[in-house]
């Protein structure tokens, strides 16, 4: 009886997880391209599009070291959805965010090496390179939300 209960519970968990994953319908960076370009144009972001579909403007290149995935970076930044909802704000340079670059979402891992210590980048990332179809409930980021980041790379170790 105990084994039967374990099997039934295992099947239930598998089916529940499978249904949740089936509901997740990621979108491609190409399908969001018009939306990202329109945002950049509206806010006068003189953008370049990288091969992954990230729209970015290097406001200040910085000098010295560029980060790699093993680098410990310190950043001041804001993040918002394209409708203007600020979801993260670390602009207070008295309390910046410090972490290893490899721990950030994919768009950061791709775009931050474009600048060096002291650099400033504006980035509009397709949802597939941010939080994808799952979103981030704790930060009020809906599923399939492209995000805008305004980032100053304060330090690279």
PDB file of N, CA, C and O in Angstrom, residues 75-92 95-97 99 103-105 107-108 123 125 129-131 135-142 147-151:
ATOM      1  N   UNK A  75      28.003  47.186  -9.609  1.00  0.00           N
ATOM      2  CA  UNK A  75      27.205  47.983 -10.533  1.00  0.00           C
ATOM      3  C   UNK A  75      26.199  48.848  -9.788  1.00  0.00           C
ATOM      4  O   UNK A  75      25.733  48.498  -8.707  1.00  0.00           O
ATOM      5  N   UNK A  76      25.877  49.974 -10.408  1.00  0.00           N
ATOM      6  CA  UNK A  76      24.736  50.787 -10.025  1.00  0.00           C
ATOM      7  C   UNK A  76      23.816  50.736 -11.239  1.00  0.00           C
ATOM      8  O   UNK A  76      24.278  50.933 -12.374  1.00  0.00           O
ATOM      9  N   UNK A  77      22.541  50.425 -11.041  1.00  0.00           N
ATOM     10  CA  UNK A  77      21.658  50.265 -12.194  1.00  0.00           C
ATOM     11  C   UNK A  77      20.191  50.402 -11.821  1.00  0.00           C
ATOM     12  O   UNK A  77      19.811  50.327 -10.659  1.00  0.00           O
ATOM     13  N   UNK A  78      19.399  50.604 -12.867  1.00  0.00           N
ATOM     14  CA  UNK A  78      17.948  50.480 -12.742  1.00  0.00           C
ATOM     15  C   UNK A  78      17.494  49.492 -13.805  1.00  0.00           C
ATOM     16  O   UNK A  78      18.120  49.363 -14.864  1.00  0.00           O
ATOM     17  N   UNK A  79      16.405  48.820 -13.504  1.00  0.00           N
ATOM     18  CA  UNK A  79      15.783  47.892 -14.442  1.00  0.00           C
ATOM     19  C   UNK A  79      14.305  48.216 -14.485  1.00  0.00           C
ATOM     20  O   UNK A  79      13.685  48.478 -13.450  1.00  0.00           O
ATOM     21  N   UNK A  80      13.743  48.199 -15.686  1.00  0.00           N
ATOM     22  CA  UNK A  80      12.312  48.445 -15.817  1.00  0.00           C
ATOM     23  C   UNK A  80      11.740  47.633 -16.971  1.00  0.00           C
ATOM     24  O   UNK A  80      12.464  47.234 -17.883  1.00  0.00           O
ATOM     25  N   UNK A  81      10.453  47.398 -16.879  1.00  0.00           N
ATOM     26  CA  UNK A  81       9.751  46.797 -18.005  1.00  0.00           C
ATOM     27  C   UNK A  81       9.576  47.902 -19.045  1.00  0.00           C
ATOM     28  O   UNK A  81       9.746  49.095 -18.744  1.00  0.00           O
ATOM     29  N   UNK A  82       9.239  47.545 -20.249  1.00  0.00           N
ATOM     30  CA  UNK A  82       9.150  48.544 -21.313  1.00  0.00           C
ATOM     31  C   UNK A  82       7.963  49.484 -21.147  1.00  0.00           C
ATOM     32  O   UNK A  82       7.909  50.524 -21.800  1.00  0.00           O
ATOM     33  N   UNK A  83       7.046  49.153 -20.246  1.00  0.00           N
ATOM     34  CA  UNK A  83       5.944  50.078 -19.961  1.00  0.00           C
ATOM     35  C   UNK A  83       6.310  51.061 -18.854  1.00  0.00           C
ATOM     36  O   UNK A  83       5.480  51.850 -18.405  1.00  0.00           O
ATOM     37  N   UNK A  84       7.568  51.036 -18.390  1.00  0.00           N
ATOM     38  CA  UNK A  84       8.053  52.012 -17.421  1.00  0.00           C
ATOM     39  C   UNK A  84       8.011  51.576 -15.969  1.00  0.00           C
ATOM     40  O   UNK A  84       8.415  52.334 -15.084  1.00  0.00           O
ATOM     41  N   UNK A  85       7.570  50.357 -15.688  1.00  0.00           N
ATOM     42  CA  UNK A  85       7.516  49.871 -14.316  1.00  0.00           C
ATOM     43  C   UNK A  85       8.932  49.543 -13.832  1.00  0.00           C
ATOM     44  O   UNK A  85       9.546  48.602 -14.318  1.00  0.00           O
ATOM     45  N   UNK A  86       9.458  50.333 -12.890  1.00  0.00           N
ATOM     46  CA  UNK A  86      10.796  50.090 -12.352  1.00  0.00           C
ATOM     47  C   UNK A  86      10.724  48.857 -11.463  1.00  0.00           C
ATOM     48  O   UNK A  86       9.952  48.811 -10.512  1.00  0.00           O
ATOM     49  N   UNK A  87      11.527  47.854 -11.785  1.00  0.00           N
ATOM     50  CA  UNK A  87      11.481  46.591 -11.047  1.00  0.00           C
ATOM     51  C   UNK A  87      12.703  46.395 -10.146  1.00  0.00           C
ATOM     52  O   UNK A  87      12.655  45.598  -9.212  1.00  0.00           O
ATOM     53  N   UNK A  88      13.791  47.090 -10.418  1.00  0.00           N
ATOM     54  CA  UNK A  88      14.976  47.066  -9.564  1.00  0.00           C
ATOM     55  C   UNK A  88      15.638  48.428  -9.646  1.00  0.00           C
ATOM     56  O   UNK A  88      15.701  49.021 -10.723  1.00  0.00           O
ATOM     57  N   UNK A  89      16.138  48.895  -8.505  1.00  0.00           N
ATOM     58  CA  UNK A  89      16.804  50.191  -8.491  1.00  0.00           C
ATOM     59  C   UNK A  89      18.004  50.137  -7.544  1.00  0.00           C
ATOM     60  O   UNK A  89      17.849  50.132  -6.334  1.00  0.00           O
ATOM     61  N   UNK A  90      19.173  50.053  -8.131  1.00  0.00           N
ATOM     62  CA  UNK A  90      20.429  50.070  -7.392  1.00  0.00           C
ATOM     63  C   UNK A  90      21.252  51.271  -7.835  1.00  0.00           C
ATOM     64  O   UNK A  90      22.448  51.172  -8.042  1.00  0.00           O
ATOM     65  N   UNK A  91      20.598  52.417  -7.998  1.00  0.00           N
ATOM     66  CA  UNK A  91      21.308  53.601  -8.482  1.00  0.00           C
ATOM     67  C   UNK A  91      22.058  54.324  -7.379  1.00  0.00           C
ATOM     68  O   UNK A  91      22.919  55.140  -7.659  1.00  0.00           O
ATOM     69  N   UNK A  92      21.751  54.030  -6.138  1.00  0.00           N
ATOM     70  CA  UNK A  92      22.458  54.650  -5.024  1.00  0.00           C
ATOM     71  C   UNK A  92      23.861  54.058  -4.956  1.00  0.00           C
ATOM     72  O   UNK A  92      24.046  52.914  -4.564  1.00  0.00           O
ATOM     73  N   UNK A  95      25.199  52.109  -2.046  1.00  0.00           N
ATOM     74  CA  UNK A  95      24.735  50.742  -1.814  1.00  0.00           C
ATOM     75  C   UNK A  95      24.625  50.005  -3.152  1.00  0.00           C
ATOM     76  O   UNK A  95      23.547  49.557  -3.541  1.00  0.00           O
ATOM     77  N   UNK A  96      25.743  49.889  -3.898  1.00  0.00           N
ATOM     78  CA  UNK A  96      25.683  49.219  -5.199  1.00  0.00           C
ATOM     79  C   UNK A  96      25.563  47.707  -5.024  1.00  0.00           C
ATOM     80  O   UNK A  96      25.674  47.184  -3.916  1.00  0.00           O
ATOM     81  N   UNK A  97      25.349  47.029  -6.122  1.00  0.00           N
ATOM     82  CA  UNK A  97      25.245  45.568  -6.125  1.00  0.00           C
ATOM     83  C   UNK A  97      26.582  44.979  -6.560  1.00  0.00           C
ATOM     84  O   UNK A  97      27.145  45.399  -7.574  1.00  0.00           O
ATOM     85  N   UNK A  99      28.491  41.231  -7.313  1.00  0.00           N
ATOM     86  CA  UNK A  99      28.327  39.793  -7.488  1.00  0.00           C
ATOM     87  C   UNK A  99      29.200  39.339  -8.650  1.00  0.00           C
ATOM     88  O   UNK A  99      29.698  40.152  -9.431  1.00  0.00           O
ATOM     89  N   UNK A 103      26.635  35.008 -12.252  1.00  0.00           N
ATOM     90  CA  UNK A 103      25.402  34.845 -11.489  1.00  0.00           C
ATOM     91  C   UNK A 103      24.258  35.706 -12.011  1.00  0.00           C
ATOM     92  O   UNK A 103      23.130  35.587 -11.542  1.00  0.00           O
ATOM     93  N   UNK A 104      24.539  36.585 -12.967  1.00  0.00           N
ATOM     94  CA  UNK A 104      23.510  37.446 -13.535  1.00  0.00           C
ATOM     95  C   UNK A 104      22.797  36.740 -14.689  1.00  0.00           C
ATOM     96  O   UNK A 104      23.269  35.723 -15.195  1.00  0.00           O
ATOM     97  N   UNK A 105      21.680  37.328 -15.116  1.00  0.00           N
ATOM     98  CA  UNK A 105      20.928  36.758 -16.239  1.00  0.00           C
ATOM     99  C   UNK A 105      21.741  36.887 -17.529  1.00  0.00           C
ATOM    100  O   UNK A 105      22.701  37.642 -17.612  1.00  0.00           O
ATOM    101  N   UNK A 107      21.444  38.230 -20.526  1.00  0.00           N
ATOM    102  CA  UNK A 107      21.705  39.494 -21.222  1.00  0.00           C
ATOM    103  C   UNK A 107      22.847  40.267 -20.563  1.00  0.00           C
ATOM    104  O   UNK A 107      23.641  40.905 -21.253  1.00  0.00           O
ATOM    105  N   UNK A 108      22.970  40.202 -19.251  1.00  0.00           N
ATOM    106  CA  UNK A 108      24.078  40.860 -18.557  1.00  0.00           C
ATOM    107  C   UNK A 108      25.388  40.167 -18.897  1.00  0.00           C
ATOM    108  O   UNK A 108      26.395  40.832 -19.135  1.00  0.00           O
ATOM    109  N   UNK A 123      20.723  49.088 -22.040  1.00  0.00           N
ATOM    110  CA  UNK A 123      20.461  47.813 -22.701  1.00  0.00           C
ATOM    111  C   UNK A 123      18.972  47.513 -22.684  1.00  0.00           C
ATOM    112  O   UNK A 123      18.323  47.640 -21.652  1.00  0.00           O
ATOM    113  N   UNK A 125      16.765  44.317 -23.427  1.00  0.00           N
ATOM    114  CA  UNK A 125      16.986  42.879 -23.610  1.00  0.00           C
ATOM    115  C   UNK A 125      15.688  42.162 -23.952  1.00  0.00           C
ATOM    116  O   UNK A 125      14.661  42.392 -23.315  1.00  0.00           O
ATOM    117  N   UNK A 129      16.391  36.488 -23.069  1.00  0.00           N
ATOM    118  CA  UNK A 129      17.708  36.674 -22.471  1.00  0.00           C
ATOM    119  C   UNK A 129      17.607  37.302 -21.081  1.00  0.00           C
ATOM    120  O   UNK A 129      18.623  37.623 -20.461  1.00  0.00           O
ATOM    121  N   UNK A 130      16.363  37.483 -20.615  1.00  0.00           N
ATOM    122  CA  UNK A 130      16.129  38.026 -19.273  1.00  0.00           C
ATOM    123  C   UNK A 130      15.506  36.914 -18.420  1.00  0.00           C
ATOM    124  O   UNK A 130      16.170  35.938 -18.119  1.00  0.00           O
ATOM    125  N   UNK A 131      14.228  37.045 -18.096  1.00  0.00           N
ATOM    126  CA  UNK A 131      13.581  36.040 -17.241  1.00  0.00           C
ATOM    127  C   UNK A 131      12.621  35.133 -18.000  1.00  0.00           C
ATOM    128  O   UNK A 131      11.911  34.339 -17.397  1.00  0.00           O
ATOM    129  N   UNK A 135       9.080  34.794 -16.068  1.00  0.00           N
ATOM    130  CA  UNK A 135       9.037  36.078 -15.391  1.00  0.00           C
ATOM    131  C   UNK A 135       9.748  35.980 -14.053  1.00  0.00           C
ATOM    132  O   UNK A 135      10.494  35.050 -13.787  1.00  0.00           O
ATOM    133  N   UNK A 136       9.501  36.949 -13.197  1.00  0.00           N
ATOM    134  CA  UNK A 136      10.078  36.959 -11.860  1.00  0.00           C
ATOM    135  C   UNK A 136       9.064  37.602 -10.931  1.00  0.00           C
ATOM    136  O   UNK A 136       8.987  38.826 -10.819  1.00  0.00           O
ATOM    137  N   UNK A 137       8.282  36.776 -10.284  1.00  0.00           N
ATOM    138  CA  UNK A 137       7.188  37.243  -9.449  1.00  0.00           C
ATOM    139  C   UNK A 137       7.669  38.165  -8.339  1.00  0.00           C
ATOM    140  O   UNK A 137       7.044  39.188  -8.065  1.00  0.00           O
ATOM    141  N   UNK A 138       8.802  37.841  -7.711  1.00  0.00           N
ATOM    142  CA  UNK A 138       9.293  38.645  -6.588  1.00  0.00           C
ATOM    143  C   UNK A 138       9.615  40.079  -6.994  1.00  0.00           C
ATOM    144  O   UNK A 138       9.586  40.979  -6.168  1.00  0.00           O
ATOM    145  N   UNK A 139       9.902  40.311  -8.253  1.00  0.00           N
ATOM    146  CA  UNK A 139      10.223  41.655  -8.743  1.00  0.00           C
ATOM    147  C   UNK A 139       9.112  42.227  -9.621  1.00  0.00           C
ATOM    148  O   UNK A 139       9.301  43.255 -10.267  1.00  0.00           O
ATOM    149  N   UNK A 140       7.993  41.548  -9.682  1.00  0.00           N
ATOM    150  CA  UNK A 140       6.854  42.003 -10.478  1.00  0.00           C
ATOM    151  C   UNK A 140       7.196  42.104 -11.972  1.00  0.00           C
ATOM    152  O   UNK A 140       6.810  43.057 -12.647  1.00  0.00           O
ATOM    153  N   UNK A 141       7.933  41.110 -12.460  1.00  0.00           N
ATOM    154  CA  UNK A 141       8.276  41.042 -13.879  1.00  0.00           C
ATOM    155  C   UNK A 141       7.402  39.962 -14.506  1.00  0.00           C
ATOM    156  O   UNK A 141       7.566  38.780 -14.204  1.00  0.00           O
ATOM    157  N   UNK A 142       6.460  40.356 -15.365  1.00  0.00           N
ATOM    158  CA  UNK A 142       5.589  39.357 -15.996  1.00  0.00           C
ATOM    159  C   UNK A 142       6.363  38.440 -16.939  1.00  0.00           C
ATOM    160  O   UNK A 142       7.460  38.764 -17.389  1.00  0.00           O
ATOM    161  N   UNK A 147      13.200  43.712 -21.043  1.00  0.00           N
ATOM    162  CA  UNK A 147      13.571  44.621 -19.957  1.00  0.00           C
ATOM    163  C   UNK A 147      14.566  45.665 -20.428  1.00  0.00           C
ATOM    164  O   UNK A 147      15.388  45.416 -21.315  1.00  0.00           O
ATOM    165  N   UNK A 148      14.478  46.834 -19.793  1.00  0.00           N
ATOM    166  CA  UNK A 148      15.407  47.925 -20.043  1.00  0.00           C
ATOM    167  C   UNK A 148      16.315  48.067 -18.828  1.00  0.00           C
ATOM    168  O   UNK A 148      15.839  48.115 -17.695  1.00  0.00           O
ATOM    169  N   UNK A 149      17.621  48.117 -19.068  1.00  0.00           N
ATOM    170  CA  UNK A 149      18.606  48.307 -18.012  1.00  0.00           C
ATOM    171  C   UNK A 149      19.454  49.520 -18.326  1.00  0.00           C
ATOM    172  O   UNK A 149      19.871  49.720 -19.463  1.00  0.00           O
ATOM    173  N   UNK A 150      19.704  50.319 -17.306  1.00  0.00           N
ATOM    174  CA  UNK A 150      20.633  51.436 -17.376  1.00  0.00           C
ATOM    175  C   UNK A 150      21.701  51.118 -16.329  1.00  0.00           C
ATOM    176  O   UNK A 150      21.437  51.156 -15.125  1.00  0.00           O
ATOM    177  N   UNK A 151      22.911  50.761 -16.786  1.00  0.00           N
ATOM    178  CA  UNK A 151      23.935  50.168 -15.912  1.00  0.00           C
ATOM    179  C   UNK A 151      25.237  50.967 -15.956  1.00  0.00           C
ATOM    180  O   UNK A 151      25.736  51.291 -17.024  1.00  0.00           O
TER     181      UNK A 151
END
